[in-house]
Amino acid sequence: MASATFKVQHNTALSNSHISLNVAQTQALRSQLKTQRGILYSSDIKALCTELNVSEDILLQGLVPMASEFSVAPISKFHVGAIVKGLDSQGNTTFYFGANAEFDHQALSLVVHGEQSAINNAWLNGSKKILKIAISDVPCGYCRQFMNELADAKELDILLPAQNFKLAELLPHSFGPTDLGNEHSLFNPAEQTNCFENKQLDEKLMSYALAAYVPYSQNYSAVKISTFENGDFYGSYAENAAYSPSLSPLQSAVSQLFLAGLSFDKQTVKSVTLLETAGHENQSGVAKAVLASFTGLPTLEVISATLAK
Ligand code: THU
Ligand code: ZN
């Protein structure tokens, strides 16, 4: 079994048709992205736009190759990068990076696509709205469907290397949440009035589970990956009306770990915990399958907790 490795080009400069960074600038940005776990804040964006004398959208597209450096693709070696331009809770423009993540010797359907990774990054980290997504390649049908779960999905701007589109142009006659009678969406969820009965559980893990978008299964669930030296990484379950492009809480958490430039291996990971909603559990099987593709990781700790109003 292969362990996850990154496509990191340590001594190269980032230069493409949009922007050009020298080696020192490229390295500084790479390490800033790792420290900030795949996020560039509005002050970072403003500083870079001034330094490079480019607009926000040129910067957004210009940084996509750097997002693809966070790809972990041991099967395809095809490195997809995506960056969401979103608004944080204060309405500030923020860039949320994403990259595909593959799991060796597991069903190909478990892969996290670059677009999912970037949207998940925005969603987990408090973004209130997605404005645009810049991608290194044309999004597949599965990603178009995943994006169709967003609030204002039809209007979403998709910036591709050669051309820009609205999601509605790439996904006409779409199937979405309203076809199942769901008036909510990934960035506009139903108000959460539940809590878990057992108050002794990890508070952050509980809040990530309660923040899960689970209109179809009601399994409020989240995963916590604790590392030895780099803190904790959380992921929440994000469902999709077409079911298959749903993002499991473990995929969500692993993708966050990869965006910090870390490996999912026994040197890095201390423990992995899944919290699920009693009576609605559906995640431990897939989580164990994903874990099984890495050698020597700790066994999954599974907690089933009862929801209380
Ligand atoms: N991939 C994406 O990340 N996004 C797409 O929309 C196209 C495909 C990834 C999935 C897999 O890791 C690799 O590219 C080959 O399909
Ligand atoms: Zn895709």
mmCIF file of C-alpha atoms and ligand atoms in Angstrom:
data_model
loop_
_atom_site.group_PDB
_atom_site.id
_atom_site.type_symbol
_atom_site.label_atom_id
_atom_site.label_comp_id
_atom_site.label_asym_id
_atom_site.label_seq_id
_atom_site.Cartn_x
_atom_site.Cartn_y
_atom_site.Cartn_z
ATOM 1 C CA MET A 1 0.000 0.000 0.000
ATOM 2 C CA ALA A 2 1.356 3.371 -0.926
ATOM 3 C CA SER A 3 1.351 6.208 1.532
ATOM 4 C CA ALA A 4 0.103 9.586 0.444
ATOM 5 C CA THR A 5 2.658 11.793 -1.230
ATOM 6 C CA PHE A 6 2.302 15.286 -2.587
ATOM 7 C CA LYS A 7 3.213 16.704 -5.910
ATOM 8 C CA VAL A 8 5.372 19.416 -4.353
ATOM 9 C CA GLN A 9 7.810 21.253 -6.542
ATOM 10 C CA HIS A 10 10.094 22.687 -3.885
ATOM 11 C CA ASN A 11 12.349 24.897 -5.915
ATOM 12 C CA THR A 12 10.165 26.034 -8.735
ATOM 13 C CA ALA A 13 8.480 29.351 -9.339
ATOM 14 C CA LEU A 14 4.785 29.599 -10.136
ATOM 15 C CA SER A 15 4.390 31.038 -13.573
ATOM 16 C CA ASN A 16 1.380 30.739 -15.835
ATOM 17 C CA SER A 17 -0.593 32.883 -18.222
ATOM 18 C CA HIS A 18 -2.255 34.696 -15.316
ATOM 19 C CA ILE A 19 0.439 35.427 -12.756
ATOM 20 C CA SER A 20 4.135 34.996 -12.226
ATOM 21 C CA LEU A 21 5.785 34.471 -8.850
ATOM 22 C CA ASN A 22 9.509 34.080 -8.288
ATOM 23 C CA VAL A 23 10.918 31.109 -6.335
ATOM 24 C CA ALA A 24 10.956 32.948 -3.003
ATOM 25 C CA GLN A 25 7.393 34.241 -3.426
ATOM 26 C CA THR A 26 6.180 30.799 -4.469
ATOM 27 C CA GLN A 27 7.787 29.101 -1.483
ATOM 28 C CA ALA A 28 6.455 31.709 0.943
ATOM 29 C CA LEU A 29 2.948 31.269 -0.406
ATOM 30 C CA ARG A 30 3.198 27.477 -0.261
ATOM 31 C CA SER A 31 4.148 27.529 3.379
ATOM 32 C CA GLN A 32 1.522 30.158 4.215
ATOM 33 C CA LEU A 33 -1.123 27.948 2.622
ATOM 34 C CA LYS A 34 -0.019 24.951 4.674
ATOM 35 C CA THR A 35 -0.046 26.951 7.911
ATOM 36 C CA GLN A 36 -3.449 28.445 7.100
ATOM 37 C CA ARG A 37 -4.774 25.030 6.047
ATOM 38 C CA GLY A 38 -5.624 25.898 2.461
ATOM 39 C CA ILE A 39 -7.127 29.343 3.056
ATOM 40 C CA LEU A 40 -6.059 32.819 1.902
ATOM 41 C CA TYR A 41 -7.762 35.583 3.848
ATOM 42 C CA SER A 42 -8.815 38.940 2.456
ATOM 43 C CA SER A 43 -5.652 40.689 3.721
ATOM 44 C CA ASP A 44 -3.512 37.995 2.032
ATOM 45 C CA ILE A 45 -5.459 38.409 -1.208
ATOM 46 C CA LYS A 46 -5.164 42.194 -1.157
ATOM 47 C CA ALA A 47 -1.417 42.017 -0.479
ATOM 48 C CA LEU A 48 -0.871 39.575 -3.352
ATOM 49 C CA CYS A 49 -3.003 41.610 -5.777
ATOM 50 C CA THR A 50 -0.926 44.699 -4.958
ATOM 51 C CA GLU A 51 2.385 42.841 -5.113
ATOM 52 C CA LEU A 52 1.571 41.266 -8.477
ATOM 53 C CA ASN A 53 -0.521 44.156 -9.797
ATOM 54 C CA VAL A 54 -3.426 41.903 -10.792
ATOM 55 C CA SER A 55 -7.160 41.749 -10.060
ATOM 56 C CA GLU A 56 -8.676 39.286 -7.572
ATOM 57 C CA ASP A 57 -10.020 37.039 -10.311
ATOM 58 C CA ILE A 58 -6.716 36.927 -12.175
ATOM 59 C CA LEU A 59 -5.050 35.962 -8.902
ATOM 60 C CA LEU A 60 -7.748 33.340 -8.269
ATOM 61 C CA GLN A 61 -7.139 31.641 -11.596
ATOM 62 C CA GLY A 62 -3.397 32.138 -11.395
ATOM 63 C CA LEU A 63 -3.176 30.266 -8.086
ATOM 64 C CA VAL A 64 -5.067 27.176 -9.287
ATOM 65 C CA PRO A 65 -1.827 25.298 -10.187
ATOM 66 C CA MET A 66 -0.717 25.820 -6.602
ATOM 67 C CA ALA A 67 -3.978 24.289 -5.368
ATOM 68 C CA SER A 68 -3.260 21.225 -7.487
ATOM 69 C CA GLU A 69 0.036 20.747 -5.619
ATOM 70 C CA PHE A 70 -2.066 19.610 -2.642
ATOM 71 C CA SER A 71 -3.531 16.773 -4.700
ATOM 72 C CA VAL A 72 -2.902 13.248 -3.464
ATOM 73 C CA ALA A 73 -3.457 11.068 -6.498
ATOM 74 C CA PRO A 74 -1.566 7.780 -6.179
ATOM 75 C CA ILE A 75 -3.901 6.055 -8.668
ATOM 76 C CA SER A 76 -4.387 8.518 -11.506
ATOM 77 C CA LYS A 77 -1.408 10.838 -10.938
ATOM 78 C CA PHE A 78 -3.886 13.407 -12.281
ATOM 79 C CA HIS A 79 -3.629 16.449 -10.036
ATOM 80 C CA VAL A 80 -6.754 18.575 -9.911
ATOM 81 C CA GLY A 81 -6.741 21.975 -8.228
ATOM 82 C CA ALA A 82 -9.720 24.183 -7.430
ATOM 83 C CA ILE A 83 -10.164 27.422 -5.543
ATOM 84 C CA VAL A 84 -13.445 28.779 -4.256
ATOM 85 C CA LYS A 85 -13.821 32.523 -3.998
ATOM 86 C CA GLY A 86 -16.243 32.972 -1.132
ATOM 87 C CA LEU A 87 -17.363 35.379 1.523
ATOM 88 C CA ASP A 88 -16.477 34.722 5.139
ATOM 89 C CA SER A 89 -18.905 35.403 7.996
ATOM 90 C CA GLN A 90 -17.962 39.124 7.919
ATOM 91 C CA GLY A 91 -18.484 39.368 4.165
ATOM 92 C CA ASN A 92 -14.754 39.447 3.359
ATOM 93 C CA THR A 93 -13.491 37.821 0.187
ATOM 94 C CA THR A 94 -11.629 34.620 0.990
ATOM 95 C CA PHE A 95 -9.947 31.966 -1.177
ATOM 96 C CA TYR A 96 -10.565 28.361 -0.153
ATOM 97 C CA PHE A 97 -8.244 25.884 -1.867
ATOM 98 C CA GLY A 98 -9.047 22.317 -2.816
ATOM 99 C CA ALA A 99 -7.448 19.325 -4.508
ATOM 100 C CA ASN A 100 -8.425 15.761 -5.331
ATOM 101 C CA ALA A 101 -7.618 12.958 -2.890
ATOM 102 C CA GLU A 102 -7.492 9.300 -3.933
ATOM 103 C CA PHE A 103 -7.356 6.214 -1.746
ATOM 104 C CA ASP A 104 -5.144 3.393 -2.926
ATOM 105 C CA HIS A 105 -6.637 -0.094 -3.268
ATOM 106 C CA GLN A 106 -10.134 1.167 -2.550
ATOM 107 C CA ALA A 107 -13.194 1.673 -4.723
ATOM 108 C CA LEU A 108 -12.574 4.583 -7.080
ATOM 109 C CA SER A 109 -15.898 6.056 -5.971
ATOM 110 C CA LEU A 110 -14.290 7.018 -2.639
ATOM 111 C CA VAL A 111 -12.107 9.706 -4.245
ATOM 112 C CA VAL A 112 -12.603 13.317 -3.182
ATOM 113 C CA HIS A 113 -12.719 15.545 -6.261
ATOM 114 C CA GLY A 114 -10.835 18.837 -6.264
ATOM 115 C CA GLU A 115 -14.059 20.834 -6.534
ATOM 116 C CA GLN A 116 -15.584 18.986 -3.561
ATOM 117 C CA SER A 117 -12.432 19.607 -1.555
ATOM 118 C CA ALA A 118 -12.538 23.377 -2.172
ATOM 119 C CA ILE A 119 -16.275 23.675 -1.484
ATOM 120 C CA ASN A 120 -15.908 21.542 1.639
ATOM 121 C CA ASN A 121 -13.027 23.764 2.783
ATOM 122 C CA ALA A 122 -15.201 26.874 2.392
ATOM 123 C CA TRP A 123 -18.216 25.276 4.032
ATOM 124 C CA LEU A 124 -16.385 23.842 7.057
ATOM 125 C CA ASN A 125 -14.514 27.038 7.692
ATOM 126 C CA GLY A 126 -17.470 29.351 8.012
ATOM 127 C CA SER A 127 -17.917 30.738 4.512
ATOM 128 C CA LYS A 128 -21.393 32.172 4.102
ATOM 129 C CA LYS A 129 -21.485 32.272 0.329
ATOM 130 C CA ILE A 130 -19.624 30.867 -2.645
ATOM 131 C CA LEU A 131 -19.211 33.366 -5.473
ATOM 132 C CA LYS A 132 -16.978 31.552 -7.937
ATOM 133 C CA ILE A 133 -14.882 28.472 -8.346
ATOM 134 C CA ALA A 134 -11.744 28.343 -10.472
ATOM 135 C CA ILE A 135 -10.710 24.840 -11.548
ATOM 136 C CA SER A 136 -7.700 23.374 -13.323
ATOM 137 C CA ASP A 137 -9.835 21.167 -15.567
ATOM 138 C CA VAL A 138 -13.406 20.895 -16.759
ATOM 139 C CA PRO A 139 -15.572 19.611 -13.869
ATOM 140 C CA CYS A 140 -16.964 16.099 -14.278
ATOM 141 C CA GLY A 141 -20.673 15.325 -14.086
ATOM 142 C CA TYR A 142 -20.334 14.230 -10.469
ATOM 143 C CA CYS A 143 -18.860 17.608 -9.476
ATOM 144 C CA ARG A 144 -21.493 19.515 -11.426
ATOM 145 C CA GLN A 145 -24.060 17.574 -9.413
ATOM 146 C CA PHE A 146 -22.195 18.244 -6.138
ATOM 147 C CA MET A 147 -22.155 21.981 -6.929
ATOM 148 C CA ASN A 148 -25.864 21.875 -7.704
ATOM 149 C CA GLU A 149 -26.523 21.445 -3.978
ATOM 150 C CA LEU A 150 -25.248 24.969 -3.289
ATOM 151 C CA ALA A 151 -27.502 27.935 -2.615
ATOM 152 C CA ASP A 152 -27.889 29.917 -5.890
ATOM 153 C CA ALA A 153 -26.284 26.990 -7.711
ATOM 154 C CA LYS A 154 -27.478 27.981 -11.164
ATOM 155 C CA GLU A 155 -25.692 31.341 -10.924
ATOM 156 C CA LEU A 156 -22.388 29.899 -9.727
ATOM 157 C CA ASP A 157 -19.480 31.137 -11.866
ATOM 158 C CA ILE A 158 -17.109 28.399 -12.980
ATOM 159 C CA LEU A 159 -13.758 29.685 -14.216
ATOM 160 C CA LEU A 160 -11.899 27.191 -16.379
ATOM 161 C CA PRO A 161 -8.532 27.632 -18.076
ATOM 162 C CA ALA A 162 -10.075 28.322 -21.490
ATOM 163 C CA GLN A 163 -13.573 29.629 -20.766
ATOM 164 C CA ASN A 164 -15.987 30.644 -18.014
ATOM 165 C CA PHE A 165 -19.474 29.277 -17.426
ATOM 166 C CA LYS A 166 -22.464 29.482 -15.128
ATOM 167 C CA LEU A 167 -23.273 26.127 -13.556
ATOM 168 C CA ALA A 168 -26.674 26.223 -15.302
ATOM 169 C CA GLU A 169 -24.838 26.144 -18.647
ATOM 170 C CA LEU A 170 -22.855 23.052 -17.647
ATOM 171 C CA LEU A 171 -25.791 21.334 -15.974
ATOM 172 C CA PRO A 172 -28.997 22.145 -17.822
ATOM 173 C CA HIS A 173 -32.263 20.417 -16.859
ATOM 174 C CA SER A 174 -30.720 19.511 -13.534
ATOM 175 C CA PHE A 175 -31.880 17.322 -10.669
ATOM 176 C CA GLY A 176 -31.473 18.951 -7.288
ATOM 177 C CA PRO A 177 -32.680 19.322 -3.700
ATOM 178 C CA THR A 178 -36.097 20.741 -4.637
ATOM 179 C CA ASP A 179 -36.886 17.566 -6.618
ATOM 180 C CA LEU A 180 -36.870 15.805 -3.262
ATOM 181 C CA GLY A 181 -38.888 18.545 -1.595
ATOM 182 C CA ASN A 182 -35.815 19.972 0.138
ATOM 183 C CA GLU A 183 -35.887 23.769 0.205
ATOM 184 C CA HIS A 184 -32.486 23.964 1.887
ATOM 185 C CA SER A 185 -28.995 23.774 0.476
ATOM 186 C CA LEU A 186 -25.398 23.261 1.498
ATOM 187 C CA PHE A 187 -24.872 26.918 2.380
ATOM 188 C CA ASN A 188 -28.441 27.509 3.502
ATOM 189 C CA PRO A 189 -29.275 24.640 5.852
ATOM 190 C CA ALA A 190 -32.338 24.167 8.022
ATOM 191 C CA GLU A 191 -31.971 25.802 11.418
ATOM 192 C CA GLN A 192 -30.260 23.432 13.836
ATOM 193 C CA THR A 193 -32.189 23.063 17.075
ATOM 194 C CA ASN A 194 -30.781 19.711 18.201
ATOM 195 C CA CYS A 195 -27.974 18.841 20.531
ATOM 196 C CA PHE A 196 -26.483 15.535 21.608
ATOM 197 C CA GLU A 197 -27.685 13.999 24.894
ATOM 198 C CA ASN A 198 -24.202 13.025 26.011
ATOM 199 C CA LYS A 199 -22.527 16.303 26.948
ATOM 200 C CA GLN A 200 -19.214 14.589 27.758
ATOM 201 C CA LEU A 201 -18.316 14.249 24.090
ATOM 202 C CA ASP A 202 -15.674 16.393 22.401
ATOM 203 C CA GLU A 203 -17.432 19.744 21.977
ATOM 204 C CA LYS A 204 -15.893 20.633 18.661
ATOM 205 C CA LEU A 205 -16.664 17.199 17.240
ATOM 206 C CA MET A 206 -20.285 17.633 18.352
ATOM 207 C CA SER A 207 -20.524 21.044 16.720
ATOM 208 C CA TYR A 208 -19.093 19.743 13.429
ATOM 209 C CA ALA A 209 -21.584 16.867 13.552
ATOM 210 C CA LEU A 210 -24.501 19.213 14.212
ATOM 211 C CA ALA A 211 -23.308 21.408 11.328
ATOM 212 C CA ALA A 212 -23.475 18.457 8.917
ATOM 213 C CA TYR A 213 -25.787 18.901 5.940
ATOM 214 C CA VAL A 214 -27.876 15.741 6.136
ATOM 215 C CA PRO A 215 -31.358 16.460 4.794
ATOM 216 C CA TYR A 216 -31.630 12.957 3.309
ATOM 217 C CA SER A 217 -30.323 10.608 6.022
ATOM 218 C CA GLN A 218 -30.484 12.740 9.185
ATOM 219 C CA ASN A 219 -27.128 11.286 10.217
ATOM 220 C CA TYR A 220 -25.550 14.342 11.831
ATOM 221 C CA SER A 221 -21.994 13.101 11.798
ATOM 222 C CA ALA A 222 -18.424 14.298 11.834
ATOM 223 C CA VAL A 223 -14.873 12.989 11.987
ATOM 224 C CA LYS A 224 -11.950 14.273 14.007
ATOM 225 C CA ILE A 225 -8.398 13.441 12.971
ATOM 226 C CA SER A 226 -5.978 14.222 15.790
ATOM 227 C CA THR A 227 -2.360 14.602 14.790
ATOM 228 C CA PHE A 228 0.749 14.338 16.956
ATOM 229 C CA GLU A 229 2.122 17.770 16.098
ATOM 230 C CA ASN A 230 -0.354 19.734 13.991
ATOM 231 C CA GLY A 231 -3.568 19.852 15.987
ATOM 232 C CA ASP A 232 -6.932 18.448 15.012
ATOM 233 C CA PHE A 233 -8.739 18.319 11.676
ATOM 234 C CA TYR A 234 -12.504 18.011 11.428
ATOM 235 C CA GLY A 235 -14.851 16.999 8.659
ATOM 236 C CA SER A 236 -18.657 17.044 8.447
ATOM 237 C CA TYR A 237 -21.011 14.959 6.366
ATOM 238 C CA ALA A 238 -22.324 16.815 3.275
ATOM 239 C CA GLU A 239 -25.119 15.059 1.411
ATOM 240 C CA ASN A 240 -26.355 15.487 -2.137
ATOM 241 C CA ALA A 241 -29.819 15.066 -3.608
ATOM 242 C CA ALA A 242 -28.447 12.517 -6.087
ATOM 243 C CA TYR A 243 -26.891 10.701 -3.095
ATOM 244 C CA SER A 244 -23.691 9.456 -4.817
ATOM 245 C CA PRO A 245 -21.722 12.721 -4.813
ATOM 246 C CA SER A 246 -22.236 13.072 -1.041
ATOM 247 C CA LEU A 247 -19.038 13.733 0.885
ATOM 248 C CA SER A 248 -18.511 11.511 3.906
ATOM 249 C CA PRO A 249 -17.221 13.054 7.137
ATOM 250 C CA LEU A 250 -13.984 11.075 6.863
ATOM 251 C CA GLN A 251 -13.394 12.212 3.263
ATOM 252 C CA SER A 252 -14.119 15.740 4.434
ATOM 253 C CA ALA A 253 -11.608 15.541 7.314
ATOM 254 C CA VAL A 254 -8.873 13.807 5.285
ATOM 255 C CA SER A 255 -9.187 16.422 2.587
ATOM 256 C CA GLN A 256 -8.662 19.133 5.237
ATOM 257 C CA LEU A 257 -5.548 17.335 6.502
ATOM 258 C CA PHE A 258 -4.121 17.167 2.967
ATOM 259 C CA LEU A 259 -4.726 20.905 2.449
ATOM 260 C CA ALA A 260 -2.393 21.546 5.377
ATOM 261 C CA GLY A 261 0.288 19.630 3.469
ATOM 262 C CA LEU A 262 0.174 16.714 5.899
ATOM 263 C CA SER A 263 0.135 13.001 5.166
ATOM 264 C CA PHE A 264 -2.468 10.565 6.417
ATOM 265 C CA ASP A 265 0.046 8.207 7.981
ATOM 266 C CA LYS A 266 1.014 6.726 11.322
ATOM 267 C CA GLN A 267 3.786 9.264 11.880
ATOM 268 C CA THR A 268 1.244 12.089 11.642
ATOM 269 C CA VAL A 269 -2.071 10.710 12.872
ATOM 270 C CA LYS A 270 -2.696 9.954 16.534
ATOM 271 C CA SER A 271 -6.397 9.044 16.400
ATOM 272 C CA VAL A 272 -9.462 9.102 14.169
ATOM 273 C CA THR A 273 -12.937 9.455 15.688
ATOM 274 C CA LEU A 274 -16.324 9.240 13.997
ATOM 275 C CA LEU A 275 -19.388 10.662 15.726
ATOM 276 C CA GLU A 276 -22.742 9.563 14.297
ATOM 277 C CA THR A 277 -26.389 10.047 15.177
ATOM 278 C CA ALA A 278 -27.943 7.038 16.889
ATOM 279 C CA GLY A 279 -30.627 5.421 14.768
ATOM 280 C CA HIS A 280 -29.277 6.988 11.549
ATOM 281 C CA GLU A 281 -25.735 5.590 11.396
ATOM 282 C CA ASN A 282 -24.388 5.005 7.882
ATOM 283 C CA GLN A 283 -20.730 6.074 7.966
ATOM 284 C CA SER A 284 -18.630 3.534 9.820
ATOM 285 C CA GLY A 285 -18.418 1.074 6.913
ATOM 286 C CA VAL A 286 -17.105 3.604 4.413
ATOM 287 C CA ALA A 287 -14.837 5.216 7.024
ATOM 288 C CA LYS A 288 -13.241 1.858 7.817
ATOM 289 C CA ALA A 289 -12.766 1.211 4.090
ATOM 290 C CA VAL A 290 -10.982 4.534 3.601
ATOM 291 C CA LEU A 291 -8.798 3.924 6.668
ATOM 292 C CA ALA A 292 -7.919 0.450 5.421
ATOM 293 C CA SER A 293 -6.153 1.979 2.437
ATOM 294 C CA PHE A 294 -3.448 3.401 4.703
ATOM 295 C CA THR A 295 -0.977 1.224 6.559
ATOM 296 C CA GLY A 296 -0.560 1.348 10.326
ATOM 297 C CA LEU A 297 -3.170 3.967 11.159
ATOM 298 C CA PRO A 298 -4.979 3.749 14.496
ATOM 299 C CA THR A 299 -8.340 1.950 14.406
ATOM 300 C CA LEU A 300 -11.393 4.100 13.950
ATOM 301 C CA GLU A 301 -13.135 5.064 17.162
ATOM 302 C CA VAL A 302 -16.886 5.115 16.499
ATOM 303 C CA ILE A 303 -19.301 6.965 18.763
ATOM 304 C CA SER A 304 -23.032 6.731 18.305
ATOM 305 C CA ALA A 305 -24.853 9.497 20.164
ATOM 306 C CA THR A 306 -28.513 10.255 20.665
ATOM 307 C CA LEU A 307 -29.933 13.575 19.525
ATOM 308 C CA ALA A 308 -32.039 15.596 21.930
ATOM 309 C CA LYS A 309 -34.229 18.560 21.073
HETATM 310 N N1 THU B 1 -11.149 14.669 -10.770
HETATM 311 C C1 THU B 1 -11.487 15.794 -10.065
HETATM 312 O O1 THU B 1 -10.921 16.061 -8.996
HETATM 313 N N2 THU B 1 -12.456 16.599 -10.564
HETATM 314 C C2 THU B 1 -13.122 16.363 -11.719
HETATM 315 O O2 THU B 1 -14.181 16.896 -11.935
HETATM 316 C C3 THU B 1 -12.525 15.418 -12.680
HETATM 317 C C4 THU B 1 -11.790 14.294 -12.005
HETATM 318 C C5 THU B 1 -10.164 13.766 -10.193
HETATM 319 C C6 THU B 1 -10.747 12.485 -9.670
HETATM 320 C C7 THU B 1 -9.572 11.548 -9.746
HETATM 321 O O3 THU B 1 -8.790 11.749 -8.602
HETATM 322 C C8 THU B 1 -8.799 12.033 -10.963
HETATM 323 O O4 THU B 1 -9.223 13.389 -11.174
HETATM 324 C C9 THU B 1 -9.054 11.231 -12.213
HETATM 325 O O5 THU B 1 -10.386 11.192 -12.524
HETATM 326 ZN ZN ZN B 2 -15.434 15.796 -10.430
#
